[in-house]
Coordinates of C-alpha atoms in Angstrom, one line a residue:
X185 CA -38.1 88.7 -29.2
X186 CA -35.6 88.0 -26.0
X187 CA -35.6 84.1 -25.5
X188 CA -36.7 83.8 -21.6
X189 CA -35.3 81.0 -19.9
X190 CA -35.5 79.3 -16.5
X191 CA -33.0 77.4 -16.2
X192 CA -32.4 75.3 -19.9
X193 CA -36.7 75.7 -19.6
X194 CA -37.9 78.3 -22.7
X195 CA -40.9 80.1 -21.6
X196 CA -43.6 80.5 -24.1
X197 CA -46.3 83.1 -24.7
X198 CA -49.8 81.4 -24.0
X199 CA -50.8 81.5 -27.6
X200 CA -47.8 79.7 -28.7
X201 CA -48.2 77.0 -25.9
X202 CA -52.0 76.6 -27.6
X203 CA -50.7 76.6 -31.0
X204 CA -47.7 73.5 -30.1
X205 CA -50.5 71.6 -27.9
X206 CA -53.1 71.9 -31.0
X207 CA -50.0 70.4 -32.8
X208 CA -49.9 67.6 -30.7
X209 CA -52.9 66.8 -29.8
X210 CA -54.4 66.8 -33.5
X211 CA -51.5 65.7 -35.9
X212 CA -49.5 63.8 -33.6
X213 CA -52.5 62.3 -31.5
X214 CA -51.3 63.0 -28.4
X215 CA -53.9 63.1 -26.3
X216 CA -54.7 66.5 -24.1
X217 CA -54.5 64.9 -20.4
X218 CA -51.0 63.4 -21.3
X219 CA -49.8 66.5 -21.9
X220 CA -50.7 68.0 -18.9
X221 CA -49.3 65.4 -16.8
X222 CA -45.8 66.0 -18.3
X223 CA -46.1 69.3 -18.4
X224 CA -46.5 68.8 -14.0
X225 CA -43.9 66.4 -14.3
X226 CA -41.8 69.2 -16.0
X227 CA -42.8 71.5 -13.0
X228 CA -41.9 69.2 -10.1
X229 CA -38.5 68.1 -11.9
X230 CA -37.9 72.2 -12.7
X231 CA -38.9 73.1 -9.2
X232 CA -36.8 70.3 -7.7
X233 CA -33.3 70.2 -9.8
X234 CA -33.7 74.3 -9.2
X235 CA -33.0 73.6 -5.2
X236 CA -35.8 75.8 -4.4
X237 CA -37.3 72.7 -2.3
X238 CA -34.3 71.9 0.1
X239 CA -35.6 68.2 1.0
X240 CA -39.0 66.2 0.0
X241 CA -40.7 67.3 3.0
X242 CA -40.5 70.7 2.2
X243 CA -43.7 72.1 1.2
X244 CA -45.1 73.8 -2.1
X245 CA -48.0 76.1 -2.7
X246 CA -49.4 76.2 -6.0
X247 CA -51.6 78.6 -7.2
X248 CA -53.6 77.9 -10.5
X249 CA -56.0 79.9 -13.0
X250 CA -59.4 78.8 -14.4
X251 CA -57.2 76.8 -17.1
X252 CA -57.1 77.2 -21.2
X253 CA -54.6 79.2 -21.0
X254 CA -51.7 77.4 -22.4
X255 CA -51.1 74.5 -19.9

């Protein structure tokens, strides 16, 4: 399988996002909500170091699913 990159970001399939946040969630114990706050953390800091936002007041549109996807 070609490795798909942003940046130094690997992109995951869905199923194995599931499969690492099942991982963490249940042996690790890291709760579910904390995950998806670093995963938009991860987002804003890719978006951001990328230069695709030129200053802070630029603005952003994001467009999101009904969720369970993957994160």
């Amino acid at each position: 399988m070609k490795k798909q990159l942003i940046g130094d970001v690997r992109l995951l399939k869905a199923k194995s996002m599931r499969a690492l946040d099942d991982r963490a969630i249940n042996e690790i114990g890291i709760p579910g909500a904390v995950l998806m706050e670093e995963a938009g953390r991860g987002a804003v800091h890719l978006i951001v170091e990328s230069g695709w936002l030129k200053t802070f007041d630029d603005a952003i549109l994001l467009f999101a699913g009904k969720g369970n996807n993957g994160g």
